[in-house]
Amino acid sequence: MLNLFRFIARYHFFFLFLLLETISLSLYFSYNYFPQAYYFRMATSFHGTVRSKVAAVTEYFSLKNANRQLAIENAILRSSGSDAFLKVDTNTFWYHDTLYLQQYKYTPARVIANSTGLRNNFIMIDKGAFSGIKPDMGVICPQGVVGIVVAVSEHFASVMPLLHSASTISVKMKKNNELASVIWEGGSPDRASLISLSSQVKINKGDTVITSGYSLIFPEGIMVGTIDAFEMNPDDIYYSATIKLSTPFSRLSYVYVVQNLFKDEQKALMEKQKQIVPHNK
Amino acid sequence: MWLRLILIFVLGVLFQLSVINNLSLGPFFNPLVYSLIILKLPFKTQNWALLIWAFVLGLTMDIFQNSHGINAAATVFMAFSRPFVINLLTSQRDFGDEDTPSIRDRGTQWYIFYSLILLLVHHFIVFILEEWSASGLGIIFLRSLLSAGLAFGLLLLAEYLFFVNKN
C-alpha cells in the first residue's frame, strides 16, 4: 500500500493530468446525453447574470437596427390585424372561439450572448423558467428560425441555434411541400446544408425553404432560407444542396420563443401510437 | 507576483470573451488567446499547480462558452506538455524564483518556439473536440495552424507591449 502511495506521489504530475483530463472529457461526453445536467444549469445562471450586464451596454450599438426591425414588424402586424380590415359581414366573433383554438404562444426575449464563429455555437436569452420558458421550445426571429431552447435557469435560457453540430430542423419546400432536413456543417454562419431532399422533385436556385411544422417545435411556414446551390449525382436518391439562411445569426438582438400549446397532447398521442403499433427498430 | 498572475488570467479571459469571440474572421481564424496565463506562469511553478491553473482556466472558459469540457481538456493537456517543451528548448535550467517565460528573460527565438508549439497543441485539441466527426483531419489541422498563428501574433504583440520594457 505504501509503495502504491509512493508510486502515485512520484508520478503525481501524470496522475493529476489523467484525473483532470478525465473530468474534462467526461463533461464533454456526458453533455451529449444529458444536456440539462446540473452543471449546465448552474453555468447558465452564472453566465447569464454576467452576460446580461455586458449586453445592457453593447445593446445600444445595435439599437437603431433593432428599432427599425421592430417598426417594420409592427407595420406588418398592424396591417394584418382585425382593425385593418373593413367588416363587411354581420357575423360576430366570440372571444372564446370554438373554431380557432390558439396553438402557438410567442414570448419576446432579448439575446444577451451569441456566437457564430465556433463549430458549436450558443445563444443565451434573458427569459427563463420564470417567464414560462421550458426546454425544447422553438426560438424564431422576424427573419426566420433561430434554434431550440436546451436549458433554462430562473431568468435565462440557453438556445442551441441552427449553427450547432447537433441541430437538425425539419423543413419543406414552399412550392411543393417536399420534406427535407437542414443541418449546419460549420463554416460560414449564413449557409447551411439541405439534406434528404428527394431527387425526384425539381428545384431551382432561389426556391424558398420553410419549416414543416412536423417536429412539434416550430409552427409551419417559418422562413428558413433560400436554395443557393445544388447538385445531384445520377445514382443518388437525394440532392446535396446549400441554402442561404434568412436569419442574420451574427446580428441577432430580439427573438421570440414559441410555445406549442398542444405539444403534450400530440406527444401523448404519439406514445399511444407506439404502444399500439410497435415500430420495428 | 500572485496579483500579476491573476491579472493575466482575468484579462486573458475577458479579452477572449469580449473582443476575440465577437470578431467574425471566418471559419479558419478562431484565435484562442486566453491561454496566455499558462505560457506566463513562472518556471518554478510546481507541476501540479500548473495543471490546477489550467483546469480552472479551461473550466471558466467552458462556463462562458457553453462548451462542456472542451477548453478544460485542451488547457490541461497544454499545461501537461509545457514542462516537456521547456525541457526540449532549454539546455541550462537554473531558473530564479521570479523567472517567467518571456522574451526579456529567454530571448526572442526561444519564446517564439515555446509559445508556438504550446498554442498549436491547445488549438488542435479544441478544434478536434469541437468538430469530432464533421470534417476531415486536414481541415482541422489547417484551422489550428492558421488560428494558432494569429493567436501567436496577438500574444507576441502583447509581449512587446506589456512584458519587454518593464524594468
CSV table of C-alpha atoms in Angstrom, one decimal:
chain,number,residue,atom,x,y,z
A,1,MET,CA,0.0,0.0,0.0
A,2,LEU,CA,2.8,2.4,1.0
A,3,ASN,CA,4.5,1.5,-2.3
A,4,LEU,CA,1.4,2.4,-4.2
A,5,PHE,CA,1.2,5.8,-2.5
A,6,ARG,CA,4.9,6.4,-3.2
A,7,PHE,CA,4.4,5.5,-6.8
A,8,ILE,CA,1.5,7.9,-7.1
A,9,ALA,CA,3.4,10.6,-5.3
A,10,ARG,CA,6.4,10.1,-7.6
A,11,TYR,CA,4.3,10.3,-10.8
A,12,HIS,CA,1.8,12.8,-9.4
A,13,PHE,CA,2.1,15.0,-12.4
A,14,PHE,CA,0.9,12.3,-14.7
A,15,PHE,CA,-1.8,11.0,-12.4
A,16,LEU,CA,-3.2,14.5,-11.8
A,17,PHE,CA,-3.1,15.1,-15.5
A,18,LEU,CA,-5.1,11.9,-16.1
A,19,LEU,CA,-7.6,12.8,-13.4
A,20,LEU,CA,-8.3,16.4,-14.7
A,21,GLU,CA,-8.4,15.2,-18.3
A,22,THR,CA,-10.9,12.5,-17.3
A,23,ILE,CA,-13.1,15.1,-15.6
A,24,SER,CA,-13.0,17.4,-18.6
A,25,LEU,CA,-13.7,14.7,-21.1
A,26,SER,CA,-16.5,13.2,-19.1
A,27,LEU,CA,-18.1,16.6,-19.0
A,28,TYR,CA,-17.6,16.7,-22.8
A,29,PHE,CA,-19.1,13.3,-23.5
A,30,SER,CA,-21.8,13.4,-20.9
A,31,TYR,CA,-23.1,16.6,-22.4
A,32,ASN,CA,-24.2,14.7,-25.5
A,33,TYR,CA,-26.6,12.6,-23.4
A,34,PHE,CA,-27.7,14.9,-20.6
A,35,PRO,CA,-27.9,18.5,-21.8
A,36,GLN,CA,-30.0,19.5,-18.8
A,37,ALA,CA,-27.3,18.5,-16.3
A,38,TYR,CA,-26.9,20.3,-13.1
A,39,TYR,CA,-23.6,21.8,-14.1
A,40,PHE,CA,-25.2,23.2,-17.2
A,41,ARG,CA,-28.0,24.8,-15.3
A,42,MET,CA,-25.6,26.4,-12.8
A,43,ALA,CA,-23.4,27.6,-15.6
A,44,THR,CA,-26.3,29.1,-17.4
A,45,SER,CA,-27.4,31.0,-14.4
A,46,PHE,CA,-24.0,32.4,-13.6
A,47,HIS,CA,-23.1,33.1,-17.2
A,48,GLY,CA,-26.4,34.8,-17.7
A,49,THR,CA,-26.0,37.2,-14.9
A,50,VAL,CA,-22.7,38.4,-16.2
A,51,ARG,CA,-23.7,38.5,-19.8
A,52,SER,CA,-26.9,40.4,-19.2
A,53,LYS,CA,-24.8,43.2,-17.7
A,54,VAL,CA,-22.4,43.2,-20.7
A,55,ALA,CA,-25.4,43.1,-23.1
A,56,ALA,CA,-27.0,46.0,-21.4
A,57,VAL,CA,-24.2,48.2,-22.6
A,58,THR,CA,-23.5,46.6,-26.1
A,59,GLU,CA,-27.2,46.6,-26.9
A,60,TYR,CA,-27.0,50.4,-27.5
A,61,PHE,CA,-24.8,49.9,-30.5
A,62,SER,CA,-27.5,47.8,-32.4
A,63,LEU,CA,-30.4,49.8,-31.1
A,64,LYS,CA,-31.0,51.6,-34.3
A,65,ASN,CA,-31.3,48.4,-36.4
A,66,ALA,CA,-33.4,46.7,-33.8
A,67,ASN,CA,-35.8,49.6,-33.7
A,68,ARG,CA,-36.2,49.6,-37.5
A,69,GLN,CA,-36.8,45.8,-37.4
A,70,LEU,CA,-39.5,46.3,-34.8
A,71,ALA,CA,-41.1,49.1,-36.7
A,72,ILE,CA,-41.3,47.0,-39.8
A,73,GLU,CA,-42.8,44.1,-37.9
A,74,ASN,CA,-45.3,46.4,-36.2
A,75,ALA,CA,-46.4,47.7,-39.6
A,76,ILE,CA,-46.9,44.2,-40.9
A,77,LEU,CA,-48.8,43.2,-37.8
A,78,ARG,CA,-51.0,46.3,-37.9
A,79,SER,CA,-51.9,45.7,-41.5
A,80,SER,CA,-52.9,42.1,-40.7
A,81,GLY,CA,-54.8,42.8,-37.5
A,82,SER,CA,-58.6,43.0,-37.5
A,83,ASP,CA,-58.6,46.8,-37.3
A,84,ALA,CA,-57.0,46.9,-40.7
A,85,PHE,CA,-60.0,45.2,-42.4
A,86,LEU,CA,-63.3,46.6,-43.1
A,87,LYS,CA,-66.0,44.4,-41.7
A,88,VAL,CA,-68.4,43.6,-44.5
A,89,ASP,CA,-70.4,40.8,-42.9
A,90,THR,CA,-72.6,40.9,-39.8
A,91,ASN,CA,-71.2,37.8,-38.0
A,92,THR,CA,-69.9,38.3,-34.5
A,93,PHE,CA,-66.7,36.7,-33.4
A,94,TRP,CA,-66.6,35.2,-29.9
A,95,TYR,CA,-63.6,35.8,-27.7
A,96,HIS,CA,-63.5,32.1,-26.8
A,97,ASP,CA,-63.9,31.0,-30.3
A,98,THR,CA,-64.6,27.3,-30.6
A,99,LEU,CA,-63.3,27.1,-34.2
A,100,TYR,CA,-60.0,28.7,-33.6
A,101,LEU,CA,-58.1,27.4,-30.6
A,102,GLN,CA,-54.8,29.1,-30.1
A,103,GLN,CA,-51.9,26.7,-30.7
A,104,TYR,CA,-48.8,28.8,-30.5
A,105,LYS,CA,-47.8,31.3,-27.9
A,106,TYR,CA,-45.0,33.8,-28.5
A,107,THR,CA,-42.7,35.3,-25.8
A,108,PRO,CA,-40.4,38.0,-26.9
A,109,ALA,CA,-36.8,37.8,-25.5
A,110,ARG,CA,-33.5,39.7,-25.8
A,111,VAL,CA,-30.3,38.0,-26.9
A,112,ILE,CA,-27.6,38.6,-24.3
A,113,ALA,CA,-24.9,36.3,-25.6
A,114,ASN,CA,-24.3,34.9,-29.0
A,115,SER,CA,-21.5,33.3,-31.0
A,116,THR,CA,-21.2,32.4,-34.7
A,117,GLY,CA,-17.5,31.7,-35.2
A,118,LEU,CA,-17.4,28.4,-33.3
A,119,ARG,CA,-18.3,24.9,-34.6
A,120,ASN,CA,-20.9,24.6,-31.8
A,121,ASN,CA,-22.4,27.9,-31.2
A,122,PHE,CA,-24.7,29.0,-28.4
A,123,ILE,CA,-27.2,31.8,-27.8
A,124,MET,CA,-28.4,33.0,-24.4
A,125,ILE,CA,-31.7,34.9,-23.9
A,126,ASP,CA,-32.9,36.9,-21.0
A,127,LYS,CA,-36.1,34.9,-20.4
A,128,GLY,CA,-36.2,31.7,-18.3
A,129,ALA,CA,-38.4,29.4,-16.3
A,130,PHE,CA,-39.9,32.5,-14.6
A,131,SER,CA,-41.4,33.6,-17.9
A,132,GLY,CA,-42.6,30.1,-18.7
A,133,ILE,CA,-39.7,29.1,-21.0
A,134,LYS,CA,-39.1,25.3,-21.0
A,135,PRO,CA,-36.5,23.2,-22.8
A,136,ASP,CA,-37.4,22.0,-26.3
A,137,MET,CA,-39.3,25.2,-27.2
A,138,GLY,CA,-38.5,26.8,-30.6
A,139,VAL,CA,-36.9,30.2,-31.0
A,140,ILE,CA,-37.5,32.3,-34.0
A,141,CYS,CA,-36.8,35.9,-35.1
A,142,PRO,CA,-38.6,38.1,-37.6
A,143,GLN,CA,-36.4,36.9,-40.4
A,144,GLY,CA,-36.5,33.2,-39.7
A,145,VAL,CA,-35.8,30.2,-37.4
A,146,VAL,CA,-33.1,30.6,-34.8
A,147,GLY,CA,-32.9,27.4,-32.7
A,148,ILE,CA,-34.2,25.3,-29.8
A,149,VAL,CA,-34.1,26.0,-26.1
A,150,VAL,CA,-31.9,23.4,-24.4
A,151,ALA,CA,-31.6,24.6,-20.8
A,152,VAL,CA,-33.3,27.1,-18.6
A,153,SER,CA,-32.5,28.7,-15.3
A,154,GLU,CA,-34.8,31.0,-13.4
A,155,HIS,CA,-34.3,34.1,-15.6
A,156,PHE,CA,-32.2,32.9,-18.5
A,157,ALA,CA,-32.3,30.2,-21.2
A,158,SER,CA,-29.6,28.7,-23.4
A,159,VAL,CA,-30.6,28.2,-27.0
A,160,MET,CA,-28.9,25.8,-29.3
A,161,PRO,CA,-29.0,27.6,-32.7
A,162,LEU,CA,-29.1,26.0,-36.1
A,163,LEU,CA,-25.3,26.8,-36.1
A,164,HIS,CA,-24.6,23.7,-33.9
A,165,SER,CA,-23.4,20.2,-34.9
A,166,ALA,CA,-26.4,18.6,-33.0
A,167,SER,CA,-29.1,20.8,-34.7
A,168,THR,CA,-31.4,19.4,-37.3
A,169,ILE,CA,-34.5,21.2,-38.5
A,170,SER,CA,-37.4,19.6,-40.3
A,171,VAL,CA,-38.2,21.7,-43.4
A,172,LYS,CA,-40.1,21.6,-46.6
A,173,MET,CA,-40.0,23.3,-50.0
A,174,LYS,CA,-42.6,26.1,-50.1
A,175,LYS,CA,-43.6,25.4,-53.6
A,176,ASN,CA,-44.3,21.7,-53.5
A,177,ASN,CA,-44.3,20.7,-49.8
A,178,GLU,CA,-41.4,18.2,-50.4
A,179,LEU,CA,-39.9,17.3,-47.0
A,180,ALA,CA,-36.2,17.6,-46.1
A,181,SER,CA,-33.9,18.5,-43.3
A,182,VAL,CA,-31.4,21.3,-42.6
A,183,ILE,CA,-28.1,20.9,-40.8
A,184,TRP,CA,-25.1,23.1,-40.4
A,185,GLU,CA,-21.7,21.7,-41.3
A,186,GLY,CA,-19.6,24.5,-40.0
A,187,GLY,CA,-18.0,27.4,-41.9
A,188,SER,CA,-20.0,30.5,-42.8
A,189,PRO,CA,-22.8,31.4,-40.4
A,190,ASP,CA,-25.2,32.3,-43.3
A,191,ARG,CA,-25.0,29.0,-45.2
A,192,ALA,CA,-26.4,25.6,-44.2
A,193,SER,CA,-26.9,22.2,-45.9
A,194,LEU,CA,-30.2,20.8,-47.1
A,195,ILE,CA,-30.2,17.0,-46.7
A,196,SER,CA,-32.5,14.2,-47.6
A,197,LEU,CA,-34.4,16.1,-50.3
A,198,SER,CA,-35.6,13.6,-52.8
A,199,SER,CA,-34.1,14.0,-56.2
A,200,GLN,CA,-37.4,13.1,-57.8
A,201,VAL,CA,-38.6,16.7,-57.4
A,202,LYS,CA,-37.4,19.7,-59.5
A,203,ILE,CA,-35.8,22.5,-57.6
A,204,ASN,CA,-34.3,25.8,-58.7
A,205,LYS,CA,-31.9,28.3,-57.2
A,206,GLY,CA,-33.7,30.7,-55.0
A,207,ASP,CA,-36.5,28.4,-54.0
A,208,THR,CA,-37.9,29.1,-50.5
A,209,VAL,CA,-37.4,26.6,-47.7
A,210,ILE,CA,-39.7,26.8,-44.7
A,211,THR,CA,-40.3,24.8,-41.5
A,212,SER,CA,-42.5,21.8,-41.9
A,213,GLY,CA,-44.3,22.0,-38.6
A,214,TYR,CA,-43.9,18.3,-38.1
A,215,SER,CA,-41.4,18.5,-35.3
A,216,LEU,CA,-43.9,19.9,-32.7
A,217,ILE,CA,-41.4,22.7,-32.0
A,218,PHE,CA,-41.8,25.2,-34.8
A,219,PRO,CA,-45.1,26.3,-36.4
A,220,GLU,CA,-45.4,25.5,-40.0
A,221,GLY,CA,-44.2,28.0,-42.5
A,222,ILE,CA,-41.4,29.8,-40.7
A,223,MET,CA,-38.8,31.0,-43.2
A,224,VAL,CA,-35.5,29.1,-43.1
A,225,GLY,CA,-33.7,30.2,-46.2
A,226,THR,CA,-33.5,30.0,-50.0
A,227,ILE,CA,-31.6,27.5,-52.1
A,228,ASP,CA,-28.2,28.8,-53.0
A,229,ALA,CA,-26.6,25.9,-54.9
A,230,PHE,CA,-27.5,22.3,-55.5
A,231,GLU,CA,-26.2,19.3,-57.3
A,232,MET,CA,-27.4,15.8,-58.0
A,233,ASN,CA,-25.5,12.6,-58.7
A,234,PRO,CA,-27.4,10.4,-61.2
A,235,ASP,CA,-27.2,7.4,-58.9
A,236,ASP,CA,-28.1,9.2,-55.7
A,237,ILE,CA,-31.7,9.4,-54.5
A,238,TYR,CA,-31.1,12.7,-52.6
A,239,TYR,CA,-29.9,16.2,-53.7
A,240,SER,CA,-27.0,17.7,-52.0
A,241,ALA,CA,-27.9,21.4,-51.7
A,242,THR,CA,-26.7,24.5,-49.9
A,243,ILE,CA,-29.2,27.1,-48.6
A,244,LYS,CA,-28.7,30.7,-47.7
A,245,LEU,CA,-30.1,31.2,-44.3
A,246,SER,CA,-32.6,34.1,-43.9
A,247,THR,CA,-31.7,34.6,-40.2
A,248,PRO,CA,-28.9,37.0,-39.6
A,249,PHE,CA,-27.2,35.0,-36.9
A,250,SER,CA,-24.4,37.4,-36.3
A,251,ARG,CA,-26.7,40.3,-35.7
A,252,LEU,CA,-29.5,38.8,-33.6
A,253,SER,CA,-30.9,41.1,-30.9
A,254,TYR,CA,-34.6,40.3,-30.3
A,255,VAL,CA,-36.1,36.8,-30.7
A,256,TYR,CA,-39.4,35.1,-30.0
A,257,VAL,CA,-39.8,31.9,-28.0
A,258,VAL,CA,-42.5,29.7,-29.5
A,259,GLN,CA,-44.6,27.5,-27.2
A,260,ASN,CA,-46.7,24.8,-28.8
A,261,LEU,CA,-49.8,24.6,-26.5
A,262,PHE,CA,-50.8,21.2,-27.9
A,263,LYS,CA,-47.4,19.7,-27.7
A,264,ASP,CA,-48.2,17.4,-24.7
A,265,GLU,CA,-51.3,16.2,-26.4
A,266,GLN,CA,-49.5,15.5,-29.6
A,267,LYS,CA,-46.7,13.7,-27.8
A,268,ALA,CA,-49.1,11.6,-25.8
A,269,LEU,CA,-50.8,10.6,-29.0
A,270,MET,CA,-47.5,9.5,-30.5
A,271,GLU,CA,-46.7,7.5,-27.4
A,272,LYS,CA,-50.1,5.8,-27.6
A,273,GLN,CA,-49.5,5.0,-31.2
A,274,LYS,CA,-46.1,3.5,-30.4
A,275,GLN,CA,-47.7,1.2,-27.9
A,276,ILE,CA,-50.4,0.0,-30.3
A,277,VAL,CA,-48.3,-0.3,-33.4
A,278,PRO,CA,-44.8,-1.2,-32.2
A,279,HIS,CA,-42.4,0.1,-34.8
A,280,ASN,CA,-39.6,-2.2,-35.9
A,281,LYS,CA,-36.3,-1.0,-34.7
B,1,MET,CA,3.5,38.1,-8.1
B,2,TRP,CA,0.2,36.3,-7.4
B,3,LEU,CA,-1.7,39.5,-8.2
B,4,ARG,CA,0.1,39.8,-11.5
B,5,LEU,CA,-0.7,36.2,-12.4
B,6,ILE,CA,-4.4,36.6,-11.5
B,7,LEU,CA,-4.5,39.8,-13.5
B,8,ILE,CA,-3.1,38.0,-16.6
B,9,PHE,CA,-5.7,35.2,-16.1
B,10,VAL,CA,-8.6,37.6,-15.8
B,11,LEU,CA,-7.5,39.9,-18.6
B,12,GLY,CA,-6.9,36.9,-20.9
B,13,VAL,CA,-10.4,35.5,-20.3
B,14,LEU,CA,-12.1,38.9,-20.6
B,15,PHE,CA,-10.2,39.8,-23.8
B,16,GLN,CA,-11.1,36.4,-25.4
B,17,LEU,CA,-14.8,36.7,-24.5
B,18,SER,CA,-15.5,40.3,-25.2
B,19,VAL,CA,-13.2,41.1,-28.1
B,20,ILE,CA,-11.9,38.0,-29.9
B,21,ASN,CA,-15.1,36.0,-29.8
B,22,ASN,CA,-17.1,38.9,-31.2
B,23,LEU,CA,-14.9,39.2,-34.3
B,24,SER,CA,-16.1,37.2,-37.2
B,25,LEU,CA,-12.9,36.3,-39.1
B,26,GLY,CA,-14.3,33.4,-40.9
B,27,PRO,CA,-14.2,29.7,-40.2
B,28,PHE,CA,-10.4,29.4,-40.3
B,29,PHE,CA,-9.4,32.1,-37.9
B,30,ASN,CA,-10.6,31.5,-34.4
B,31,PRO,CA,-7.6,32.5,-32.2
B,32,LEU,CA,-7.6,31.4,-28.6
B,33,VAL,CA,-5.5,33.9,-26.6
B,34,TYR,CA,-6.9,33.2,-23.1
B,35,SER,CA,-4.2,30.6,-22.5
B,36,LEU,CA,-1.6,33.3,-22.1
B,37,ILE,CA,-1.5,32.6,-18.3
B,38,ILE,CA,-0.3,29.0,-18.9
B,39,LEU,CA,2.5,30.4,-21.1
B,40,LYS,CA,3.5,33.0,-18.5
B,41,LEU,CA,3.4,31.0,-15.2
B,42,PRO,CA,6.9,31.1,-13.6
B,43,PHE,CA,9.4,28.3,-14.4
B,44,LYS,CA,9.5,27.4,-10.7
B,45,THR,CA,5.7,26.6,-10.6
B,46,GLN,CA,5.1,23.1,-9.3
B,47,ASN,CA,3.8,20.8,-12.0
B,48,TRP,CA,0.6,20.0,-10.1
B,49,ALA,CA,-0.1,23.8,-9.6
B,50,LEU,CA,0.3,24.2,-13.4
B,51,LEU,CA,-2.4,21.6,-14.0
B,52,ILE,CA,-4.8,23.2,-11.5
B,53,TRP,CA,-4.3,26.7,-13.0
B,54,ALA,CA,-5.0,25.2,-16.4
B,55,PHE,CA,-8.1,23.3,-15.3
B,56,VAL,CA,-9.6,26.3,-13.6
B,57,LEU,CA,-8.9,28.4,-16.7
B,58,GLY,CA,-10.4,25.9,-19.0
B,59,LEU,CA,-13.5,25.4,-16.8
B,60,THR,CA,-14.0,29.2,-16.7
B,61,MET,CA,-14.0,29.4,-20.5
B,62,ASP,CA,-16.3,26.4,-20.7
B,63,ILE,CA,-18.8,28.0,-18.4
B,64,PHE,CA,-18.8,31.2,-20.5
B,65,GLN,CA,-19.0,29.5,-23.9
B,66,ASN,CA,-21.2,26.5,-23.0
B,67,SER,CA,-18.6,24.2,-24.4
B,68,HIS,CA,-18.7,21.4,-21.8
B,69,GLY,CA,-15.1,20.5,-21.0
B,70,ILE,CA,-13.6,21.2,-24.4
B,71,ASN,CA,-11.5,24.1,-23.2
B,72,ALA,CA,-10.7,22.4,-19.9
B,73,ALA,CA,-9.4,19.3,-21.7
B,74,ALA,CA,-7.3,21.4,-24.1
B,75,THR,CA,-5.8,23.7,-21.4
B,76,VAL,CA,-4.9,20.7,-19.1
B,77,PHE,CA,-3.2,19.0,-22.0
B,78,MET,CA,-1.3,22.2,-22.9
B,79,ALA,CA,-0.2,22.6,-19.3
B,80,PHE,CA,0.9,18.9,-19.2
B,81,SER,CA,3.1,19.4,-22.3
B,82,ARG,CA,4.6,22.6,-21.0
B,83,PRO,CA,7.4,21.1,-18.9
B,84,PHE,CA,8.4,18.8,-21.8
B,85,VAL,CA,8.5,21.8,-24.3
B,86,ILE,CA,10.7,23.7,-21.8
B,87,ASN,CA,13.0,20.8,-21.4
B,88,LEU,CA,13.2,20.4,-25.1
B,89,LEU,CA,14.1,24.0,-25.7
B,90,THR,CA,16.3,24.9,-22.7
B,91,SER,CA,19.8,23.4,-22.1
B,92,GLN,CA,20.7,25.0,-18.7
B,93,ARG,CA,17.9,25.0,-16.2
B,94,ASP,CA,18.9,27.1,-13.2
B,95,PHE,CA,15.9,29.4,-13.1
B,96,GLY,CA,15.4,32.0,-10.4
B,97,ASP,CA,12.3,32.1,-8.3
B,98,GLU,CA,10.8,35.0,-10.3
B,99,ASP,CA,11.8,33.9,-13.7
B,100,THR,CA,8.9,33.6,-16.2
B,101,PRO,CA,9.0,32.6,-19.8
B,102,SER,CA,9.4,35.8,-21.7
B,103,ILE,CA,11.3,37.5,-24.4
B,104,ARG,CA,13.2,39.6,-21.9
B,105,ASP,CA,14.5,36.6,-20.0
B,106,ARG,CA,14.9,33.9,-22.6
B,107,GLY,CA,15.3,35.7,-26.0
B,108,THR,CA,13.0,36.1,-28.9
B,109,GLN,CA,13.8,32.8,-30.7
B,110,TRP,CA,13.2,30.7,-27.6
B,111,TYR,CA,9.9,32.4,-26.9
B,112,ILE,CA,8.7,32.1,-30.4
B,113,PHE,CA,9.3,28.3,-30.5
B,114,TYR,CA,8.0,27.9,-26.9
B,115,SER,CA,4.7,29.7,-27.4
B,116,LEU,CA,4.0,28.5,-30.9
B,117,ILE,CA,4.3,24.8,-30.0
B,118,LEU,CA,2.1,25.1,-27.0
B,119,LEU,CA,-0.5,27.3,-28.8
B,120,LEU,CA,-0.6,24.8,-31.6
B,121,VAL,CA,-1.3,21.9,-29.2
B,122,HIS,CA,-4.0,23.9,-27.5
B,123,HIS,CA,-5.8,24.9,-30.7
B,124,PHE,CA,-5.6,21.5,-32.2
B,125,ILE,CA,-7.2,19.8,-29.2
B,126,VAL,CA,-10.0,22.4,-29.0
B,127,PHE,CA,-10.8,22.1,-32.7
B,128,ILE,CA,-10.7,18.4,-32.8
B,129,LEU,CA,-13.1,18.1,-29.9
B,130,GLU,CA,-15.4,20.8,-31.4
B,131,GLU,CA,-15.6,19.1,-34.8
B,132,TRP,CA,-15.3,15.5,-33.6
B,133,SER,CA,-16.8,13.9,-36.8
B,134,ALA,CA,-18.0,16.6,-39.1
B,135,SER,CA,-14.9,17.3,-41.2
B,136,GLY,CA,-11.5,15.8,-42.1
B,137,LEU,CA,-8.3,16.0,-40.1
B,138,GLY,CA,-6.7,18.1,-42.8
B,139,ILE,CA,-9.2,20.9,-42.4
B,140,ILE,CA,-8.9,20.8,-38.6
B,141,PHE,CA,-5.2,20.9,-38.8
B,142,LEU,CA,-5.2,23.9,-41.2
B,143,ARG,CA,-7.7,25.6,-38.9
B,144,SER,CA,-5.5,25.1,-35.9
B,145,LEU,CA,-2.4,26.2,-37.8
B,146,LEU,CA,-4.0,29.5,-39.0
B,147,SER,CA,-5.7,30.2,-35.7
B,148,ALA,CA,-2.7,29.4,-33.6
B,149,GLY,CA,-0.6,31.6,-35.9
B,150,LEU,CA,-3.0,34.5,-35.4
B,151,ALA,CA,-3.1,34.0,-31.7
B,152,PHE,CA,0.6,33.8,-31.6
B,153,GLY,CA,0.8,37.2,-33.4
B,154,LEU,CA,-1.6,38.8,-31.0
B,155,LEU,CA,0.3,37.4,-28.0
B,156,LEU,CA,3.7,38.5,-29.4
B,157,LEU,CA,2.2,42.0,-29.7
B,158,ALA,CA,1.1,41.8,-26.1
B,159,GLU,CA,4.5,40.6,-25.1
B,160,TYR,CA,6.2,43.6,-26.7
B,161,LEU,CA,3.6,46.0,-25.3
B,162,PHE,CA,3.5,44.8,-21.7
B,163,PHE,CA,6.4,42.5,-20.8
B,164,VAL,CA,9.5,43.6,-22.6
B,165,ASN,CA,10.1,47.1,-21.3
B,166,LYS,CA,9.2,46.5,-17.7
B,167,ASN,CA,12.2,47.2,-15.5
